Amino acid sequence: MNQAELIETVATNAGIKKADAAKVVQAVFEGITGALGKGEEVRLAGFGIFEVTERAEREGRNPRTGEVVKIAAAKAPKFKPAKQLRDAVNG
């Protein structure tokens, strides 16, 4: 499912126009992104938890030359699905 299909599904299920559904979907994405940008968790009951994890600096190798390169420390978004979501996916 892509974003357009998600908007279509939201519009159909909520009984609203596609334009309004697009605004809702965009607002949800912006809310999640903003909270993660501040280092906050986003907990959605029955769906899961979005959080930010810290990745330490590490060494890697350039596959072409074999040269050792440093990979900088970074923050990365992480998602932990709730039990209800896992159960729905696994049938």
Short mmCIF file of C-alpha atoms in Angstrom, two decimals:
data_model
loop_
_atom_site.label_atom_id
_atom_site.label_comp_id
_atom_site.label_asym_id
_atom_site.label_seq_id
_atom_site.Cartn_x
_atom_site.Cartn_y
_atom_site.Cartn_z
CA MET A 1 0.00 0.00 0.00
CA ASN A 2 1.35 3.41 -0.92
CA GLN A 3 0.34 6.82 0.45
CA ALA A 4 -2.37 7.39 -2.18
CA GLU A 5 -3.94 4.02 -1.37
CA LEU A 6 -3.79 4.83 2.35
CA ILE A 7 -5.56 8.13 1.73
CA GLU A 8 -8.23 6.31 -0.30
CA THR A 9 -8.74 3.79 2.51
CA VAL A 10 -8.98 6.52 5.16
CA ALA A 11 -11.47 8.47 3.05
CA THR A 12 -13.64 5.41 2.45
CA ASN A 13 -13.56 4.13 6.04
CA ALA A 14 -14.17 7.57 7.61
CA GLY A 15 -16.73 8.67 5.02
CA ILE A 16 -14.83 11.86 4.18
CA LYS A 17 -13.47 13.46 1.00
CA LYS A 18 -10.07 12.38 -0.30
CA ALA A 19 -8.72 15.91 0.16
CA ASP A 20 -9.69 15.86 3.83
CA ALA A 21 -8.27 12.36 4.25
CA ALA A 22 -5.00 13.53 2.68
CA LYS A 23 -4.80 16.34 5.26
CA VAL A 24 -5.44 13.87 8.08
CA VAL A 25 -2.80 11.40 6.86
CA GLN A 26 -0.27 14.22 6.37
CA ALA A 27 -1.01 15.58 9.86
CA VAL A 28 -0.46 12.15 11.42
CA PHE A 29 2.87 11.75 9.60
CA GLU A 30 3.97 15.25 10.64
CA GLY A 31 2.98 14.58 14.25
CA ILE A 32 4.96 11.35 14.39
CA THR A 33 7.95 12.89 12.62
CA GLY A 34 7.93 15.95 14.89
CA ALA A 35 7.78 13.88 18.06
CA LEU A 36 10.61 11.61 16.89
CA GLY A 37 12.64 14.68 15.93
CA LYS A 38 12.39 15.81 19.57
CA GLY A 39 13.48 12.36 20.76
CA GLU A 40 10.02 11.45 22.06
CA GLU A 41 8.21 8.12 21.78
CA VAL A 42 4.92 7.84 19.94
CA ARG A 43 2.68 5.12 21.43
CA LEU A 44 -0.37 4.05 19.46
CA ALA A 45 -2.44 1.55 21.45
CA GLY A 46 -3.03 -1.64 19.49
CA PHE A 47 -0.62 -0.56 16.75
CA GLY A 48 2.85 -0.07 18.22
CA ILE A 49 5.56 2.27 19.42
CA PHE A 50 7.72 4.58 17.30
CA GLU A 51 10.96 5.58 19.03
CA VAL A 52 14.43 6.93 18.32
CA THR A 53 17.47 4.76 18.88
CA GLU A 54 21.11 5.81 19.06
CA ARG A 55 23.59 4.06 16.79
CA ALA A 56 27.18 4.23 17.95
CA GLU A 57 30.05 5.15 15.65
CA ARG A 58 31.50 2.04 14.07
CA GLU A 59 33.97 0.86 11.48
CA GLY A 60 32.93 -0.45 8.11
CA ARG A 61 34.69 -1.45 4.91
CA ASN A 62 34.48 -0.03 1.43
CA PRO A 63 33.49 -3.15 -0.53
CA ARG A 64 35.29 -1.97 -3.65
CA THR A 65 38.68 -1.17 -2.07
CA GLY A 66 38.53 -3.00 1.26
CA GLU A 67 39.54 0.26 2.95
CA VAL A 68 38.37 0.71 6.56
CA VAL A 69 36.00 3.67 6.92
CA LYS A 70 34.33 5.18 9.97
CA ILE A 71 30.54 5.22 9.99
CA ALA A 72 29.38 8.17 12.07
CA ALA A 73 27.09 7.83 15.06
CA ALA A 74 23.46 8.49 14.16
CA LYS A 75 19.94 8.43 15.45
CA ALA A 76 17.46 6.15 13.70
CA PRO A 77 13.70 5.69 13.96
CA LYS A 78 12.55 2.31 15.25
CA PHE A 79 9.11 0.70 15.32
CA LYS A 80 7.95 -1.98 17.77
CA PRO A 81 4.61 -3.50 16.73
CA ALA A 82 1.96 -4.11 19.39
CA LYS A 83 0.72 -7.63 20.05
CA GLN A 84 -2.59 -6.89 18.29
CA LEU A 85 -0.74 -5.86 15.11
CA ARG A 86 1.54 -8.90 15.21
CA ASP A 87 -1.48 -11.16 15.70
CA ALA A 88 -3.33 -9.52 12.77
CA VAL A 89 -0.32 -9.97 10.48
CA ASN A 90 0.19 -13.59 11.52
CA GLY A 91 -3.48 -14.42 11.11
#
